Short mmCIF file of C-alpha atoms and ligand atoms in Angstrom, two decimals:
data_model
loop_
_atom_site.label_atom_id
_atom_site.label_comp_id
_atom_site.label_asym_id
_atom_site.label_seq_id
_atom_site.Cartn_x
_atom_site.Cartn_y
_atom_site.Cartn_z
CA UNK A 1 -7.32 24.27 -6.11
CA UNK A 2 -10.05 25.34 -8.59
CA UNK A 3 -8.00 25.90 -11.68
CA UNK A 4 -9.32 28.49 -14.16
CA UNK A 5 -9.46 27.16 -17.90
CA UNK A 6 -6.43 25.96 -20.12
CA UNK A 7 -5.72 25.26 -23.50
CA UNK A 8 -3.16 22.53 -23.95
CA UNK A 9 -0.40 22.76 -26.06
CA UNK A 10 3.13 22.21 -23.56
CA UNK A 11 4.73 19.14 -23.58
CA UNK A 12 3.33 18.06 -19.89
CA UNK A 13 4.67 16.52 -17.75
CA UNK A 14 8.06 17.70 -17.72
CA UNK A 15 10.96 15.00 -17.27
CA UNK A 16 12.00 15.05 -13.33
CA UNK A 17 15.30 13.61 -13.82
CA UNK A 18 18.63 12.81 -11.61
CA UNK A 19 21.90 14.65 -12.25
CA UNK A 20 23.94 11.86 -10.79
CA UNK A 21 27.48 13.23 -12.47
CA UNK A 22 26.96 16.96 -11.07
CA UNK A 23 26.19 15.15 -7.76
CA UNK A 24 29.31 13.11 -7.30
CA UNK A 25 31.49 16.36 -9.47
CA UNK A 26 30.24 18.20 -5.75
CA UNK A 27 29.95 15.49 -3.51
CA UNK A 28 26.41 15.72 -2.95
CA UNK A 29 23.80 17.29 -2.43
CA UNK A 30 21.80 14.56 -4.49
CA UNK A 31 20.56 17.18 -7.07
CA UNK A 32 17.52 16.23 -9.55
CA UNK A 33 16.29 18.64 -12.30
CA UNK A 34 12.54 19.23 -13.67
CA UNK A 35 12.66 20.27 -17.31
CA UNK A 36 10.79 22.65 -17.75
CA UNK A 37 13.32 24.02 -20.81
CA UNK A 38 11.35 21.09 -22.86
CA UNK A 39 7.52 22.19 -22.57
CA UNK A 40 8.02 21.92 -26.08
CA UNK A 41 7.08 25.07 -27.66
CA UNK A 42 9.65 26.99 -30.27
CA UNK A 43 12.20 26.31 -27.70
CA UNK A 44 10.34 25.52 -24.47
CA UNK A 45 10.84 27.41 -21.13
CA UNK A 46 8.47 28.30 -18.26
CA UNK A 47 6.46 30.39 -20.16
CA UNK A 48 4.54 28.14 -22.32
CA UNK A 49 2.87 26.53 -19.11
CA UNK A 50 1.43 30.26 -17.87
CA UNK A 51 0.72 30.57 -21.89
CA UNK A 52 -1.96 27.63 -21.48
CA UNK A 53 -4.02 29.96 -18.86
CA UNK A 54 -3.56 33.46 -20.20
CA UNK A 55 -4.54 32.45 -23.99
CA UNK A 56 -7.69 30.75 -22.62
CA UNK A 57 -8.17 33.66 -21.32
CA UNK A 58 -7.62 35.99 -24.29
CA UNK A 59 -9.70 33.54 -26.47
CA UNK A 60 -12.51 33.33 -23.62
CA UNK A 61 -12.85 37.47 -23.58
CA UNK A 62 -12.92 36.90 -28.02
CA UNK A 63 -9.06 38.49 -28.60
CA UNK A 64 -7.56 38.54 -32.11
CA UNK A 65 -4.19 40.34 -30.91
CA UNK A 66 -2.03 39.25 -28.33
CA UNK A 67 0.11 42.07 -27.02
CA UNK A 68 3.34 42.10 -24.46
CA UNK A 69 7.06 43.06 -23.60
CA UNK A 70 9.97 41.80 -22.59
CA UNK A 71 13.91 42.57 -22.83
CA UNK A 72 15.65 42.47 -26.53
CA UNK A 73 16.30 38.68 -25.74
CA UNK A 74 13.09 37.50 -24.02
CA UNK A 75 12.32 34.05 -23.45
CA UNK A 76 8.44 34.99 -22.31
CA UNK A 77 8.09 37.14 -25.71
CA UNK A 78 9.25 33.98 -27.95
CA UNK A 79 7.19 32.01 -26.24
CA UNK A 80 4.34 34.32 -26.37
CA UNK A 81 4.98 34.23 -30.17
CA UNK A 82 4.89 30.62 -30.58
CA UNK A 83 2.03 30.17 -28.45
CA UNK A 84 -0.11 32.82 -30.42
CA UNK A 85 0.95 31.60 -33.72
CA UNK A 86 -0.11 27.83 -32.96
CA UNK A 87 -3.88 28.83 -31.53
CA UNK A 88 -4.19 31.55 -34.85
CA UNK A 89 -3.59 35.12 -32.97
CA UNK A 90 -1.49 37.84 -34.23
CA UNK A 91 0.89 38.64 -31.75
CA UNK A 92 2.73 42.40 -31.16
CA UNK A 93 6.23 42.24 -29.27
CA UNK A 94 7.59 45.37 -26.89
CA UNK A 95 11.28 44.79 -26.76
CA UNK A 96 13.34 47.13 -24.80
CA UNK A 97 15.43 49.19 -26.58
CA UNK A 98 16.73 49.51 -30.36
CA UNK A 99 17.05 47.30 -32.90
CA UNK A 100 20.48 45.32 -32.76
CA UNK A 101 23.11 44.93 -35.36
CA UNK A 102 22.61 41.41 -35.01
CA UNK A 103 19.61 39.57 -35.34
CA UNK A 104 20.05 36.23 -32.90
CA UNK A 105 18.62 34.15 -30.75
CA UNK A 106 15.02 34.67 -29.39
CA UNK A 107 14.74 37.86 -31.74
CA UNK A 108 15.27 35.39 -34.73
CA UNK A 109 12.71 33.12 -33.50
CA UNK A 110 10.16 36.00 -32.87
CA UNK A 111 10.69 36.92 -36.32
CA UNK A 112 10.46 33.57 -37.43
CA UNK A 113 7.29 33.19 -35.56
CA UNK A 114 5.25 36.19 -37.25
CA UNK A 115 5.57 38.44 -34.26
CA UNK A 116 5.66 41.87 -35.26
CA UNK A 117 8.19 43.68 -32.81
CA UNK A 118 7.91 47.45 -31.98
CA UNK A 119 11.18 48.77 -30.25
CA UNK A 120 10.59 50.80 -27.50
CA UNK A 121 14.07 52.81 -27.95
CA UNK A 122 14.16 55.47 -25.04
CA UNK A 123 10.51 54.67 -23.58
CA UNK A 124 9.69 52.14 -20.87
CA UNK A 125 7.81 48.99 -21.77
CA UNK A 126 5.44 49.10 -20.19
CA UNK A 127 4.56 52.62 -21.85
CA UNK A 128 5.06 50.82 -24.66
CA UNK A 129 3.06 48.11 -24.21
CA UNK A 130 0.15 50.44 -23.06
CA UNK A 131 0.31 52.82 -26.13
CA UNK A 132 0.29 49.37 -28.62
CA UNK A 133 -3.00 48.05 -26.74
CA UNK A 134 -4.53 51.69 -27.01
CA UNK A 135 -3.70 51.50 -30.86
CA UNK A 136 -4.85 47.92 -31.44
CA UNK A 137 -8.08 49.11 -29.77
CA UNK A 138 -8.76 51.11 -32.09
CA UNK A 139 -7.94 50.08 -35.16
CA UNK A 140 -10.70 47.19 -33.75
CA UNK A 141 -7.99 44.48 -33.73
CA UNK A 142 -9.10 43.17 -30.36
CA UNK A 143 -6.06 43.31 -28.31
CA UNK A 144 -5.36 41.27 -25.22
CA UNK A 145 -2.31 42.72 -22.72
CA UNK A 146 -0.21 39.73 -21.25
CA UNK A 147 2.01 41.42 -18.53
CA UNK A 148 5.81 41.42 -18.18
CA UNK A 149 6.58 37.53 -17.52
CA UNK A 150 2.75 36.61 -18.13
CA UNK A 151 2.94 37.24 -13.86
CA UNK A 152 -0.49 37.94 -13.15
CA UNK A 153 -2.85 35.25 -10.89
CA UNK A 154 -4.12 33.54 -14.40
CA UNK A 155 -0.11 32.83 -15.31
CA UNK A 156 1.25 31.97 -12.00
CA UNK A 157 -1.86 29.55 -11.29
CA UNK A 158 0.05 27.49 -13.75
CA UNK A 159 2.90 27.19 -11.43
CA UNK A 160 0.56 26.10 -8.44
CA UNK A 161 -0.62 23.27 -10.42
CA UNK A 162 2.82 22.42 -11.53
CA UNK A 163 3.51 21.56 -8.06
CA UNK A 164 0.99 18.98 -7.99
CA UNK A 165 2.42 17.55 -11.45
CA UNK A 166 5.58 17.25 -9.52
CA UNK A 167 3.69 15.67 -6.67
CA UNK A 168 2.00 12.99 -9.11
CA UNK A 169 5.86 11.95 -10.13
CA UNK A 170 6.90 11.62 -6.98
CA UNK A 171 3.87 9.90 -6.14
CA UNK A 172 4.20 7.53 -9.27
CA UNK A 173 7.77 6.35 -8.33
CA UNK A 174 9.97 8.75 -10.54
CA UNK A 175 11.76 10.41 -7.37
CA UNK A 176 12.60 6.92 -6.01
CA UNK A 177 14.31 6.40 -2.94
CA UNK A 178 12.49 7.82 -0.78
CA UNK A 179 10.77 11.34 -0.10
CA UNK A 180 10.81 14.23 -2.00
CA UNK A 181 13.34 17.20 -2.08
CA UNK A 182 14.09 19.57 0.82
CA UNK A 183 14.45 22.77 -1.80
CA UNK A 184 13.05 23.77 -5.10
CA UNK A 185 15.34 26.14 -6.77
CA UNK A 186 15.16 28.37 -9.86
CA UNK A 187 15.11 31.62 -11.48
CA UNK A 188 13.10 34.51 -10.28
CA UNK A 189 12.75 37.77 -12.07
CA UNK A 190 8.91 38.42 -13.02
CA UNK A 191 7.92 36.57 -9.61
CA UNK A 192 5.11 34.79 -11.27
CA UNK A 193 6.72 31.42 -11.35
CA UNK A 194 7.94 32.10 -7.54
CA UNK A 195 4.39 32.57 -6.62
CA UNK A 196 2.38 29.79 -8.09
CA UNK A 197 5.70 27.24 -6.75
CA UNK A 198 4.91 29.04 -3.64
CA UNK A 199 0.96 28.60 -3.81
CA UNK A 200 1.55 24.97 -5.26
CA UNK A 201 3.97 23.68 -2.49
CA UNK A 202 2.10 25.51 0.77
CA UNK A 203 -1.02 23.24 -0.47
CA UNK A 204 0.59 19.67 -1.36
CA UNK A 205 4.39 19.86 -0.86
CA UNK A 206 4.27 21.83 2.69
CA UNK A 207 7.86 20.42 3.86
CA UNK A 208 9.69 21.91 0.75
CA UNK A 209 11.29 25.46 0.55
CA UNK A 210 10.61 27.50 -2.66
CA UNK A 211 14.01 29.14 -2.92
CA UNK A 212 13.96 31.78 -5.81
CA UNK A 213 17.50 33.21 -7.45
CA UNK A 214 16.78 36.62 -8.19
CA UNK A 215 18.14 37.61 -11.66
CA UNK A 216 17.34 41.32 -11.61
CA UNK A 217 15.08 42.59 -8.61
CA UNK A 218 16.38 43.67 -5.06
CA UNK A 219 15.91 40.99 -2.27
CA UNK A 220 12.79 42.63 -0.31
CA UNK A 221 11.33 43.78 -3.64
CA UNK A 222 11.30 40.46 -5.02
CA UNK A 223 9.51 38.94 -2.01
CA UNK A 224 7.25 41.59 -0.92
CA UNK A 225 6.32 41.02 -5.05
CA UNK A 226 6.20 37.32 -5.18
CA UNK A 227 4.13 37.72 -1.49
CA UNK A 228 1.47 39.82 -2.84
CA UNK A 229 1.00 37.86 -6.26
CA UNK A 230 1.19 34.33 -4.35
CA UNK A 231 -1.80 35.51 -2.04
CA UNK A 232 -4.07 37.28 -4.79
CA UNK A 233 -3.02 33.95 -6.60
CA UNK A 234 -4.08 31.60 -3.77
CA UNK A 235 -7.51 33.28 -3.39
CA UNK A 236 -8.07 33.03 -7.35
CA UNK A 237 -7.42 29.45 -6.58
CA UNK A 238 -9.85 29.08 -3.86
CA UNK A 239 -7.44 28.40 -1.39
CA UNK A 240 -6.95 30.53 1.43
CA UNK A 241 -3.44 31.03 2.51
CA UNK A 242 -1.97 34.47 2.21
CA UNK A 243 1.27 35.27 2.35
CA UNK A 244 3.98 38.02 4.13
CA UNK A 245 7.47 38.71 2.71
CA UNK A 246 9.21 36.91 5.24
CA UNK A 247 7.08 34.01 3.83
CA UNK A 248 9.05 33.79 0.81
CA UNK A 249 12.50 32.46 0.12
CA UNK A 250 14.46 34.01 -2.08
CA UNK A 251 18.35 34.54 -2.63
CA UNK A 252 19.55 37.58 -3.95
CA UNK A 253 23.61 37.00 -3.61
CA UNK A 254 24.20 35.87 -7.36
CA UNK A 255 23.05 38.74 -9.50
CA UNK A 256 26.53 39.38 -10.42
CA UNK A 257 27.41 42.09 -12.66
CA UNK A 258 23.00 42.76 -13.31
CA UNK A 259 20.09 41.86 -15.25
CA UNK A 260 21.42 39.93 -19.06
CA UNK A 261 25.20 40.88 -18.24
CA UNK A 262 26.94 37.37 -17.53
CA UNK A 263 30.36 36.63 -15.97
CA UNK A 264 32.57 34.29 -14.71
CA UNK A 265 30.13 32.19 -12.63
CA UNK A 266 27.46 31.56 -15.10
CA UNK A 267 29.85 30.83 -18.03
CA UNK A 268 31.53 28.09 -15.64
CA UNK A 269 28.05 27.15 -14.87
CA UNK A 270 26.80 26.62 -18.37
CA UNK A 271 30.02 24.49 -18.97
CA UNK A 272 29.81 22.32 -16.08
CA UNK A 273 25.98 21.62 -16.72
CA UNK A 274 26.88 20.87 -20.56
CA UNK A 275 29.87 18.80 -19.72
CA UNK A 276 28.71 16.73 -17.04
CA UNK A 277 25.14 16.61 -17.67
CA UNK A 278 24.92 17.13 -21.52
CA UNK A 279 21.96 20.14 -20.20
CA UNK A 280 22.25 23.25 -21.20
CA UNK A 281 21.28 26.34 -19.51
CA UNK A 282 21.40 30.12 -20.33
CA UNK A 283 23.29 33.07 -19.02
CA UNK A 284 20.67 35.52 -18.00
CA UNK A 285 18.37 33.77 -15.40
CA UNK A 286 19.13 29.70 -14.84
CA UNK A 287 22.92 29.82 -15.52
CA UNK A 288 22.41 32.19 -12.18
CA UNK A 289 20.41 31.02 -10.49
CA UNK A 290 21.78 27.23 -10.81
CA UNK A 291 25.53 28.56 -10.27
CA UNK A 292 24.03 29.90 -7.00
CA UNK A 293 22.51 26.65 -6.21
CA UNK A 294 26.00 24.94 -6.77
CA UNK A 295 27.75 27.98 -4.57
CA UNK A 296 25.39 27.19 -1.75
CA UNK A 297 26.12 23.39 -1.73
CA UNK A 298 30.17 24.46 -1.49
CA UNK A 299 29.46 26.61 0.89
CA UNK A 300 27.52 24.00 3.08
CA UNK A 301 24.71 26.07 3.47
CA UNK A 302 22.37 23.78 0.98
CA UNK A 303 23.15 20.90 3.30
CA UNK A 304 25.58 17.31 1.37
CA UNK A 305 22.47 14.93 3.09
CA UNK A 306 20.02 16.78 1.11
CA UNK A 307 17.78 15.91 -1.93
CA UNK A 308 17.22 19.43 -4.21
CA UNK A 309 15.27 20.06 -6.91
CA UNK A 310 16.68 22.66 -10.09
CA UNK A 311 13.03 23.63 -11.57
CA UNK A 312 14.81 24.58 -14.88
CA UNK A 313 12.65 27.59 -16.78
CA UNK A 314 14.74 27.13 -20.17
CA UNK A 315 16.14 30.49 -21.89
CA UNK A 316 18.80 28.18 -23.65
CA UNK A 317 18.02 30.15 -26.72
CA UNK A 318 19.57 33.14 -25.69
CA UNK A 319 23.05 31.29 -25.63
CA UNK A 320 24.02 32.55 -29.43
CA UNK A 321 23.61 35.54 -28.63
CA UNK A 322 26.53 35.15 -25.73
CA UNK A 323 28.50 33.13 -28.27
CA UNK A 324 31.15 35.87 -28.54
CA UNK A 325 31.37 35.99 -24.84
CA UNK A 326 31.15 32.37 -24.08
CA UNK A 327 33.81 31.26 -26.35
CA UNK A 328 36.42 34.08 -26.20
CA UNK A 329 36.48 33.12 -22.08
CA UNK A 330 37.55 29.71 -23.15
C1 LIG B 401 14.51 31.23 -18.62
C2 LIG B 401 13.73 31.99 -17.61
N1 LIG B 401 13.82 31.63 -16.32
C3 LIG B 401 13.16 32.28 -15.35
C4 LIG B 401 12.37 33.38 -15.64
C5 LIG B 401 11.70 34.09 -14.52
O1 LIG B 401 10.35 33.73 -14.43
P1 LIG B 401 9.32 34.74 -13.79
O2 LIG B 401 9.26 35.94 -14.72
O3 LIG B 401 8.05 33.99 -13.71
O4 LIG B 401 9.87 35.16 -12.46
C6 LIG B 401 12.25 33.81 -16.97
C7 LIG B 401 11.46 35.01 -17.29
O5 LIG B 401 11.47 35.54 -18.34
C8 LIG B 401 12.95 33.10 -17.98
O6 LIG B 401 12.88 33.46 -19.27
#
C-alpha cells in the first residue's frame, strides 16, 4: 500500500497483549487485546493514529486552524486538540449541544488543551462545523475541516497500515503459539477505523474477520458506510479491492439503550475488564462493543477454540463523566 505522508507523534506500536484472566473467567475463547487506548496522546485512543495523516495533510495544504465536531464527550475532538496543540495549530471544537453544568472528562481536557469549543445548541454539527470553516476563511485564519471521526480515506489509511503493524508483531513472535486471530473486534461508529481494518486485513491478514460493534448507526447503514469508505480508501492506497456491504462484518445487537446512554451490560463490562484485567474501558463505544464480544463467546457463536483480537480505540476518559452512574449501580 502506498501510504500518503505522516507526521509521527503516537506511541507506535501499540502493546498486543494476552488477557489470560478474562480467558479462563469465560472459559475461552483465548482473547488478546491491541492497545490502542495508549497511542499516547492526552489520553490516547484511535484517533491519534488517523491524526498522524490528516495533520500532514493540513500542514502540507499550509493550515493554521484545525476545525471539527464531535459529541459533548468526544474522544476524536480531545484528541484532535492534543494533536493540534503539540504540532503549533489552533484548533476550533463543534460539540453537540449546550454547555453542561459540569465540566468533565474530555471537555476538561479540550479546555485544558487550548481548544476553543463553539456549542452547536439546536443546530447540527456538521452545520456547525461548516459555518466555523466559512468564518475562519475569512477572517484569513487558514482553516482545515477534519470530518466527524477524522473518517475520510487520509484517516482510515491509518487503520490499513495498522494492520500490517499488527502483522509485524505477529510476525516478530508477540502472538506466540501459533497463528494469528480468527476475529478482530472493536467499536464502530464513524466507520473510518472499520474501513482501513478492513482495507488492512483484505491485503495482509486475508483469513481474519473485521467484526465492527456498532455504537450508534443502523446495521446496513454502517456497512454500506464502512463499504464505500474502505473501497475509496483502498484505491487511495493503490490497492485495488473494492468492497459491497455484504463484504463487511459488523454487529449491531449491543447498542442498548443508544448512542452515549450506558446500561447494565457495559457497566458489568467495565468492571469485569478492570477487575480481572486491571484495563479499563469506557461506556460509550468499547465497553459495547467488548461486552458484545464477551456475549458472543457465551453464546457460542464466537467459537471456545478460537484466538480473538479486542482492537481497543480508548475513550477511557469519558468514564468521570459516568461516575454518578457507574458507582450508584454498585
Ligand atoms: C473510543 C472510541 N472507539 C471507537 C470509535 C469509533 O471509531 P470510528 O469513528 O473510526 O468508527 C470512537 C470514535 O469516536 C471512539 O472514540
Amino acid at each position: 500500500m502506498n501510504l500518503p505522508p505522516r507526521l509521527r507523534f503516537a506511541h507506535l506500536p501499540t502493546p498486543l497483549e494476552p488477557l489470560p484472566r478474562l480467558t479462563a473467567h469465560l472459559g475461552g475463547a483465548e482473547i488478546w487485546i491491541k492497545r490502542d487506548d495508549q497511542t499516547g496522546l492526552a489520553g490516547g485512543g484511535n484517533k491519534t493514529r488517523k491524526l498522524e495523516y490528516l495533520l500532514a495533510d493540513a500542514r502540507a495544504k499550509g493550515a493554521r486552524t484545525i476545525i471539527t465536531g464531535g459529541a459533548r464527550q468526544s474522544n476524536h475532538c480531545r484528541q484532535t486538540a492534543a494533536a493540534s496543540a503539540r504540532v503549533g495549530l489552533r484548533c476550533v471544537l463543534a460539540l453537540g449541544g449546550d454547555p453542561p453544568r459540569e465540566i468533565t472528562g474530555n471537555i476538561l481536557l479540550d479546555e485544558l488543551l487550548g481548544a476553543e469549543i463553539v456549542w452547536t445548541h439546536d443546530q447540527t454539527r456538521e452545520a456547525v462545523m461548516q459555518s466555523t470553516f466559512e468564518k475562519e476563511a475569512a477572517s484569513g485564519n487558514g482553516p482545515y475541516l477534519i470530518p466527524r471521526g477524522g473518517s475520510n480515506v487520509i484517516g482510515a489509511s491509518a487503520y490499513a497500515a495498522a494492520v500490517q503493524e499488527l502483522a509485524n508483531q505477529l510476525l516478530d513472535g508477540a502472538g506466540s503459539g501459533g497463528g494469528g486471530f480468527t476475529r478482530i473486534c472493536f467499536a464502530s461508529s464513524s466507520g473510518g477505523t472499520h474501513a482501513g481494518l478492513a482495507v488492512g486485513a483484505r491485503a495482509v491478514m486475508p483469513n481474519t474477520e473485521v467484526l465492527g460493534f456498532s455504537v450508534e448507526e443502523p446495521l446496513d447503514e454502517l456497512k454500506s458506510n464502512v463499504a464505500r469508505l474502505a473501497t475509496d480508501t483502498a484505491a487511495y492506497l493503490g490497492l485495488t479491492f473494492a468492497f459491497a456491504p455484504a463484504d463487511i462484518a459488523a454487529n449491531a445487537d449491543y447498542i442498548g439503550a443508544g448512542y452515549a446512554l450506558m446500561g447494565d451490560r457495559e457497566r458489568e463490562t467495565i468492571r469485569m475488564l478492570a477487575q480481572l484485567e486491571g484495563v479499563l474501558v469506557d461506556p460509550v463505544y468499547t465497553g459495547k462493543a467488548f461486552g458484545g464480544m464477551i456475549d458472543l463467546i457465551r453464546k457460542g457463536l464466537i467459537g471456545k477454540n478460537e484466538r480473538v483480537l479486542f482492537w481497543h480505540t480508548g475513550g477511557q476518559t469519558a468514564l468521570f463523566a459516568y461516575a454518578d452512574q457507574l458507582i450508584a449501580h454498585r
